Amino acid sequence: MSATVLVLNSGSSSVKFALYDPEREQELLSGIAERVGTPRASATIRLPDGERELTDLGDGDHQAVLSRVLSGLGDWLDEQGHHIAAVGHRLVHGGERFHSSVVLDEETLAAVRDCIPLAPLHNPANIAGVEAAQQVLPEVPQVGVFDTAFHQTMPAHAYRYAVPPEWYSDLGVRRYGFHGTSHRYVSQRAAEFLDRPLAELRMITAHLGNGCSLTAIRDGVSVDTSMGLTPLEGVVMGTRSGDVDPGVPGYVQDRTGAELEQITLDLNKRSGLLGLSGVSNDMREIRAAADDGDPDARLALEVFGYRLAKYIAALAVATEGVDVLVFTGGIGENDTQIRAEVLQRLGFLGLRLDSGANDALRGEPGVITTEDSPVTALVIPTDEELVIARDAHQLTTEADR
Ligand code: ADP
């Protein structure tokens, strides 16, 4: 029997899962359960020989879904000689408590619960996934991998907000940062790709997906990042505003009488590329509209690119100069135009675009600057699930030793 790692990314209404062979670092299957928490929950499992659809998922809660997915896979696992030796969970917020991934036991899970006020939408769903896995696979060790952990190395001057001190001491109001698993992975892969020690590179990583964030990396660790207490801070994203004047919510409230909750929702769900373009939160659709001459779509792209370049330049303060700039995430890996625009805007930092190389790279790793460019920019496809599988494997086999 070969030991595999189940990776779970549990949201409130969907659960993404994948099974890894940790020795070969190979994904064996993946899938998604949707409408979780409703009687209409369903799951799709993508196996090498095709897809399986599961519809009768009981009452559809996290436990029912996981139990049904695993029983639906039982014959395949047996046939392949696989068993699940560890479960790795993506956990959104680890507060100041978690600096790295952790084996989940009663004590560490209680500490993850303590972080619920910091991520009231995400952590409860993540925890529901952990509890479901504990019920369905009681003998199998569980590991938590946090979006925030990589950024716990930020110095206080980067993570503190200039606000009343008890907001920090009593409420934990500070910058935490997110997408840490992705920033950690692509920074390591970029150094490997360039065959240079990560510790010697002053690096900025740009994770540009539906959510977008940047991280400044020095000596191999995060020294600053664009997201803050919540994933709303920083650059423009698909539906999130990124930085706005903190006076905006109060102003909108005064003028419209809207509840703060609604305004926060608008900043998270109706802003960003969607808000500016009025077309979509999806980069491909915005590009298509801009190409058709839609002025709002064009403006959305301009604001996105300008703010991105501006933030990268700001993070160069944290790294005290830049050696390497990395693009990742759906937009960073595929959108050749945004990469070209950012590099052109940042020419003064020493980035020289290789247009041919840039235009040719979609979804694969590669360098997009010229050989004589003082700063190297490259594309590195991210793989957060692989990191979760690796961490879960490492922590649970270490525990065995
Ligand atoms: P998530 O953050 O949900 O994991 P992704 O990393 O998949 O999201 O990124 C989604 C974004 O990537 C969307 O804005 C999508 O339009 C964009 N994207 C995906 N493929 C392309 C492409 N070929 N060209 C431009 N943008 C793309």
Coordinates of C-alpha atoms and ligand atoms in Angstrom, one line a residue:
M1 CA 0.0 0.0 0.0
S2 CA 1.4 3.4 -0.8
A3 CA 0.8 6.3 1.5
T4 CA -1.0 9.3 0.1
V5 CA -2.0 12.7 1.4
L6 CA -5.5 14.1 1.1
V7 CA -5.5 17.9 0.7
L8 CA -8.7 19.7 1.7
N9 CA -9.6 23.3 1.1
S10 CA -13.0 23.6 2.9
G11 CA -15.1 26.7 2.2
S12 CA -18.6 27.4 3.6
S13 CA -20.3 26.2 0.4
S14 CA -17.6 24.3 -1.4
V15 CA -14.8 21.8 -0.6
K16 CA -11.9 21.3 -3.0
F17 CA -9.9 18.2 -2.5
A18 CA -6.9 16.5 -4.0
L19 CA -5.0 13.3 -3.4
Y20 CA -1.2 13.4 -3.6
D21 CA 1.6 10.9 -3.7
P22 CA 4.0 12.7 -1.4
E23 CA 7.1 10.8 -2.4
R24 CA 6.7 11.5 -6.1
E25 CA 5.0 14.9 -5.4
Q26 CA 2.3 13.9 -7.9
E27 CA -1.4 14.7 -7.8
L28 CA -3.4 11.5 -8.2
L29 CA -6.8 13.0 -8.3
S30 CA -8.7 16.2 -7.6
G31 CA -12.2 17.3 -7.2
I32 CA -14.7 19.7 -5.8
A33 CA -17.9 19.4 -3.8
E34 CA -20.4 22.3 -4.3
R35 CA -23.5 23.5 -2.6
V36 CA -22.1 22.1 0.6
G37 CA -24.4 22.6 3.6
T38 CA -27.5 22.0 1.5
P39 CA -29.4 18.9 0.5
R40 CA -28.4 19.6 -3.1
A41 CA -24.7 19.1 -2.5
S42 CA -22.8 17.3 -5.3
A43 CA -19.2 16.4 -6.0
T44 CA -17.1 15.9 -9.0
I45 CA -14.0 13.7 -8.7
R46 CA -11.4 14.0 -11.5
L47 CA -9.6 10.7 -11.8
P48 CA -6.9 9.9 -14.4
D49 CA -9.4 7.7 -16.3
G50 CA -12.3 10.2 -16.2
E51 CA -14.7 12.0 -14.0
R52 CA -17.1 10.6 -11.4
E53 CA -20.2 12.6 -10.3
L54 CA -21.7 12.0 -6.9
T55 CA -25.1 13.4 -6.1
D56 CA -26.6 11.7 -3.1
L57 CA -24.5 13.4 -0.4
G58 CA -27.0 13.0 2.5
D59 CA -27.7 16.2 4.2
G60 CA -24.7 17.7 2.4
D61 CA -22.7 19.0 5.4
H62 CA -18.9 18.8 5.4
Q63 CA -18.9 15.4 7.1
A64 CA -21.5 13.8 4.8
V65 CA -19.7 15.2 1.8
L66 CA -16.3 13.9 2.8
S67 CA -17.7 10.5 3.9
R68 CA -19.4 10.1 0.5
V69 CA -16.4 11.2 -1.5
L70 CA -14.2 8.7 0.3
S71 CA -16.6 5.9 0.0
G72 CA -17.0 6.8 -3.7
L73 CA -13.3 6.5 -4.0
G74 CA -12.9 3.3 -1.9
D75 CA -12.7 0.9 -4.9
W76 CA -10.3 3.1 -6.8
L77 CA -8.0 3.5 -3.8
D78 CA -8.0 -0.2 -3.2
E79 CA -7.3 -1.0 -6.9
Q80 CA -4.4 1.4 -6.9
G81 CA -3.1 0.2 -3.6
H82 CA -3.3 3.6 -2.0
H83 CA -4.3 4.5 1.5
I84 CA -4.6 7.9 3.1
A85 CA -1.8 8.5 5.6
A86 CA -2.4 12.2 6.4
V87 CA -4.8 15.0 5.7
G88 CA -3.6 18.5 5.0
H89 CA -6.0 21.3 5.5
R90 CA -5.8 24.8 4.1
L91 CA -6.5 27.1 7.0
V92 CA -7.0 30.8 6.3
H93 CA -6.1 32.6 9.5
G94 CA -3.5 31.5 12.1
G95 CA -3.2 34.9 13.8
E96 CA 0.0 35.5 15.6
R97 CA 0.0 32.0 17.0
F98 CA 1.0 30.0 14.0
H99 CA 4.3 30.7 12.2
S100 CA 4.3 27.4 10.3
S101 CA 2.2 24.4 9.5
V102 CA 1.1 22.3 12.5
V103 CA -0.3 18.9 13.4
L104 CA -3.9 19.5 14.5
D105 CA -4.7 18.1 17.9
E106 CA -7.1 19.4 20.6
E107 CA -4.8 22.2 21.7
T108 CA -3.8 23.5 18.2
L109 CA -7.4 23.2 16.9
A110 CA -8.6 25.3 19.9
A111 CA -6.0 27.9 18.9
V112 CA -7.4 27.9 15.4
R113 CA -10.8 28.4 16.9
D114 CA -9.4 31.4 18.8
C115 CA -8.6 33.0 15.5
I116 CA -12.2 32.9 14.3
P117 CA -12.8 36.6 15.1
L118 CA -10.0 37.4 12.7
A119 CA -11.6 35.4 9.8
P120 CA -15.2 34.9 10.8
L121 CA -16.2 33.7 7.3
H122 CA -13.3 31.4 6.5
N123 CA -12.0 29.8 9.7
P124 CA -15.3 28.2 10.7
A125 CA -15.6 26.5 7.3
N126 CA -12.0 25.4 7.5
I127 CA -12.6 24.0 11.0
A128 CA -15.8 22.2 9.8
G129 CA -13.5 20.5 7.2
V130 CA -11.0 19.4 10.0
E131 CA -13.8 18.1 12.2
A132 CA -15.3 16.2 9.3
A133 CA -12.0 14.6 8.5
Q134 CA -11.4 13.7 12.1
Q135 CA -14.8 11.9 12.2
V136 CA -14.4 10.2 8.8
L137 CA -10.7 9.3 9.2
P138 CA -10.3 9.1 13.0
E139 CA -6.9 7.3 12.8
V140 CA -5.3 9.6 10.3
P141 CA -3.3 12.6 11.4
Q142 CA -4.4 16.0 10.4
V143 CA -2.2 19.0 9.5
G144 CA -3.1 22.7 9.2
V145 CA -1.3 24.9 6.7
F146 CA -2.1 28.6 7.2
D147 CA -2.4 31.4 4.6
T148 CA -1.0 33.7 7.2
A149 CA 2.0 31.7 8.6
F150 CA 4.6 32.7 6.0
H151 CA 4.2 36.4 6.9
Q152 CA 4.8 36.0 10.6
T153 CA 8.4 36.9 9.9
M154 CA 7.4 40.5 9.0
P155 CA 9.0 43.1 11.3
A156 CA 6.8 45.3 13.5
H157 CA 7.3 48.3 11.3
A158 CA 5.7 46.4 8.5
Y159 CA 2.9 44.8 10.4
R160 CA 1.7 47.5 12.8
Y161 CA -1.0 50.0 11.8
A162 CA -0.7 53.5 13.1
V163 CA -3.9 53.2 15.2
P164 CA -4.8 53.4 18.9
P165 CA -2.6 50.8 20.7
E166 CA -5.4 48.8 22.4
W167 CA -6.7 48.0 18.9
Y168 CA -3.6 45.9 18.5
S169 CA -3.1 44.7 22.1
D170 CA -6.8 43.8 22.7
L171 CA -8.2 43.1 19.3
G172 CA -5.2 41.9 17.3
V173 CA -5.6 44.7 14.7
R174 CA -2.3 44.4 12.7
R175 CA -1.3 43.3 9.2
Y176 CA -1.2 39.5 8.8
G177 CA -1.1 39.0 5.1
F178 CA -2.5 36.0 3.1
H179 CA -1.6 33.7 0.2
G180 CA 1.5 32.8 2.2
T181 CA 1.5 29.2 0.9
S182 CA 1.7 30.5 -2.6
H183 CA 4.3 33.1 -1.9
R184 CA 6.5 30.6 -0.1
Y185 CA 6.2 28.0 -2.9
V186 CA 6.9 30.4 -5.8
S187 CA 9.8 32.1 -4.1
Q188 CA 11.5 28.7 -3.5
R189 CA 10.7 27.5 -7.1
A190 CA 12.0 30.8 -8.5
A191 CA 15.3 30.4 -6.7
E192 CA 15.5 26.8 -7.9
F193 CA 14.6 27.8 -11.5
L194 CA 17.4 30.4 -11.5
D195 CA 19.7 28.0 -9.7
R196 CA 20.5 30.7 -7.1
P197 CA 20.2 30.5 -3.3
L198 CA 16.9 32.0 -2.2
A199 CA 18.6 33.5 0.9
E200 CA 20.7 35.7 -1.4
L201 CA 17.8 37.1 -3.5
R202 CA 15.8 40.2 -2.9
M203 CA 12.5 39.1 -4.3
I204 CA 9.0 40.4 -4.8
T205 CA 6.3 37.8 -5.6
A206 CA 3.0 38.8 -7.2
H207 CA 0.2 36.4 -6.7
L208 CA -2.5 37.6 -9.1
G209 CA -5.6 35.4 -9.1
N210 CA -9.1 36.3 -8.1
G211 CA -7.5 37.7 -5.0
C212 CA -4.2 39.5 -5.6
S213 CA -1.3 40.1 -3.2
L214 CA 2.4 40.9 -3.3
T215 CA 5.1 39.8 -0.9
A216 CA 8.6 41.2 -0.3
I217 CA 11.0 38.4 0.5
R218 CA 14.5 38.8 2.0
D219 CA 16.8 36.1 3.3
G220 CA 14.1 33.7 2.1
V221 CA 11.4 35.1 4.5
S222 CA 8.5 37.5 4.1
V223 CA 9.4 41.0 5.2
D224 CA 6.3 42.8 4.0
T225 CA 3.1 42.0 2.1
S226 CA 0.2 43.9 0.6
M227 CA -2.7 42.3 2.4
G228 CA -3.4 43.2 6.0
L229 CA -5.8 42.3 8.8
T230 CA -8.1 41.0 6.1
P231 CA -7.5 40.2 2.4
L232 CA -9.1 43.5 1.5
E233 CA -5.9 45.6 1.8
G234 CA -3.4 46.1 -1.0
V235 CA -3.7 46.0 -4.8
V236 CA -6.8 45.9 -6.9
M237 CA -8.4 42.4 -7.2
G238 CA -11.2 40.7 -9.0
T239 CA -14.0 42.0 -6.7
R240 CA -12.0 43.5 -3.8
S241 CA -11.1 47.2 -3.8
G242 CA -7.6 46.9 -2.4
D243 CA -6.5 50.1 -0.6
V244 CA -9.0 52.8 -0.2
D245 CA -9.0 55.8 2.1
P246 CA -10.2 54.4 5.5
G247 CA -12.6 57.4 5.5
V248 CA -14.6 55.9 2.6
P249 CA -16.9 53.6 4.5
G250 CA -17.9 56.4 7.0
Y251 CA -18.6 58.8 4.1
V252 CA -20.7 56.3 2.2
Q253 CA -22.6 55.5 5.3
D254 CA -23.3 59.2 6.0
R255 CA -24.5 59.7 2.4
T256 CA -26.6 56.6 1.9
G257 CA -27.4 55.3 5.4
A258 CA -26.1 51.9 4.4
E259 CA -25.0 49.5 7.2
L260 CA -21.3 49.0 7.7
E261 CA -21.8 45.3 7.0
Q262 CA -23.2 46.1 3.5
I263 CA -20.4 48.6 2.7
T264 CA -17.8 46.0 3.7
L265 CA -19.5 43.5 1.5
D266 CA -19.5 46.0 -1.4
L267 CA -15.8 46.5 -0.9
N268 CA -15.2 42.8 -1.0
K269 CA -17.7 41.7 -3.6
R270 CA -18.7 44.6 -5.9
S271 CA -15.4 46.5 -6.2
G272 CA -12.0 45.8 -7.8
L273 CA -12.0 45.0 -11.5
L274 CA -15.7 44.2 -11.4
G275 CA -16.6 47.6 -9.8
L276 CA -14.4 49.6 -12.2
S277 CA -15.3 47.7 -15.4
G278 CA -18.9 47.0 -14.7
V279 CA -18.3 44.0 -16.9
S280 CA -16.8 41.2 -14.9
N281 CA -14.3 40.2 -12.2
D282 CA -12.7 37.9 -14.8
M283 CA -9.6 39.2 -16.4
R284 CA -10.3 37.5 -19.7
E285 CA -13.7 39.0 -20.0
I286 CA -12.4 42.5 -19.1
R287 CA -9.7 42.2 -21.8
A288 CA -12.2 41.1 -24.4
A289 CA -14.4 44.1 -23.5
A290 CA -11.4 46.5 -23.5
D291 CA -10.4 45.2 -27.0
D292 CA -14.0 46.0 -28.1
G293 CA -13.4 49.6 -27.0
D294 CA -15.3 49.5 -23.7
P295 CA -13.9 52.6 -21.8
D296 CA -14.7 51.3 -18.3
A297 CA -13.0 48.0 -19.0
R298 CA -9.9 49.9 -20.3
L299 CA -9.9 52.1 -17.2
A300 CA -10.2 49.0 -15.0
L301 CA -7.1 47.5 -16.6
E302 CA -5.2 50.8 -16.3
V303 CA -6.0 51.2 -12.6
F304 CA -5.1 47.5 -12.0
G305 CA -1.7 47.8 -13.8
Y306 CA -0.8 51.2 -12.3
R307 CA -1.6 50.2 -8.8
L308 CA 0.2 46.9 -9.1
A309 CA 3.4 48.6 -10.4
K310 CA 3.1 51.3 -7.7
Y311 CA 2.9 48.7 -4.9
I312 CA 5.8 46.6 -6.3
A313 CA 7.9 49.8 -6.2
A314 CA 6.8 50.4 -2.6
L315 CA 7.8 46.9 -1.6
A316 CA 11.2 47.5 -3.0
V317 CA 11.7 49.6 0.1
A318 CA 11.2 46.4 2.2
T319 CA 13.7 44.4 0.1
E320 CA 16.1 47.4 -0.3
G321 CA 16.3 46.8 -4.0
V322 CA 15.0 44.0 -6.2
D323 CA 16.8 41.1 -7.8
V324 CA 13.8 39.0 -8.8
L325 CA 10.2 39.7 -9.5
V326 CA 7.9 36.6 -9.8
F327 CA 4.4 36.5 -11.4
T328 CA 2.0 33.7 -10.4
G329 CA -1.8 33.0 -10.1
G330 CA -4.2 32.8 -13.0
I331 CA -3.5 36.4 -14.2
G332 CA 0.2 36.4 -13.4
E333 CA 0.7 33.1 -15.2
N334 CA -1.4 33.8 -18.3
D335 CA -1.9 37.5 -18.9
T336 CA 1.1 38.6 -20.9
Q337 CA -0.2 42.2 -21.3
I338 CA -0.4 42.9 -17.6
R339 CA 3.2 41.5 -17.1
A340 CA 4.5 43.7 -20.0
E341 CA 2.8 46.8 -18.6
V342 CA 4.1 46.3 -15.1
L343 CA 7.6 45.7 -16.4
Q344 CA 7.5 48.8 -18.6
R345 CA 6.3 51.0 -15.7
L346 CA 9.1 49.6 -13.5
G347 CA 11.8 50.1 -16.1
F348 CA 13.4 52.6 -13.7
L349 CA 14.0 49.9 -11.2
G350 CA 16.0 47.9 -13.7
L351 CA 13.4 45.7 -15.4
R352 CA 13.9 45.1 -19.1
L353 CA 11.1 43.2 -20.8
D354 CA 11.9 40.5 -23.3
S355 CA 8.7 40.8 -25.3
G356 CA 9.2 37.6 -27.2
A357 CA 9.8 35.5 -24.1
N358 CA 6.9 37.2 -22.3
D359 CA 4.4 36.6 -25.2
A360 CA 5.3 33.0 -25.4
L361 CA 4.8 32.1 -21.7
R362 CA 1.4 31.0 -20.6
G363 CA 1.0 28.8 -17.6
E364 CA 4.6 27.6 -17.6
P365 CA 7.7 28.8 -15.8
G366 CA 10.2 31.0 -17.5
V367 CA 12.1 34.3 -17.5
I368 CA 10.5 37.3 -19.2
T369 CA 13.3 39.8 -18.9
T370 CA 16.3 40.2 -21.2
E371 CA 19.6 38.6 -20.3
D372 CA 21.2 42.0 -19.5
S373 CA 18.2 43.1 -17.4
P374 CA 19.5 44.1 -13.9
V375 CA 16.4 42.7 -12.4
T376 CA 15.1 39.3 -13.5
A377 CA 11.3 38.8 -13.8
L378 CA 9.9 35.4 -14.2
V379 CA 6.6 33.4 -14.3
I380 CA 6.3 30.5 -11.8
P381 CA 2.9 28.6 -11.8
T382 CA 1.8 28.3 -8.2
D383 CA 0.8 25.0 -6.5
E384 CA -0.6 25.6 -3.1
E385 CA -2.0 22.0 -2.8
L386 CA 1.4 20.5 -3.3
V387 CA 2.8 22.6 -0.4
I388 CA 0.0 21.5 1.8
A389 CA 0.6 17.8 0.8
R390 CA 4.4 18.3 1.5
D391 CA 3.9 19.9 4.8
A392 CA 1.3 17.3 5.9
H393 CA 3.6 14.5 4.8
Q394 CA 6.7 16.0 6.5
L395 CA 5.0 16.8 9.8
T396 CA 3.3 13.4 10.1
T397 CA 6.3 11.3 9.1
E398 CA 8.5 13.4 11.5
A399 CA 6.0 12.6 14.2
D400 CA 6.4 8.9 13.5
R401 CA 10.1 9.0 13.8
Ligands
ADP1 P1 -8.1 31.8 -7.7 O1 -7.5 33.0 -7.0 O2 -9.5 31.7 -7.5 O3 -7.3 30.6 -7.5 P2 -6.9 31.9 -10.3 O4 -5.5 31.9 -9.8 O5 -7.4 30.8 -11.1 O6 -8.0 32.2 -9.2 O7 -7.0 33.2 -11.2 C1 -8.2 33.7 -11.7 C2 -8.0 34.9 -12.6 O8 -7.0 34.5 -13.6 C3 -9.2 35.4 -13.4 O9 -9.2 36.8 -13.4 C4 -9.0 34.9 -14.8 O10 -9.6 35.7 -15.7 C5 -7.5 35.0 -14.9 N1 -7.0 34.2 -16.0 C6 -7.0 32.8 -16.2 N2 -6.6 32.5 -17.4 C7 -6.2 33.6 -18.0 C8 -5.7 34.0 -19.3 N3 -5.4 33.0 -20.2 N4 -5.5 35.3 -19.6 C9 -5.8 36.2 -18.7 N5 -6.3 36.0 -17.5 C10 -6.5 34.7 -17.1

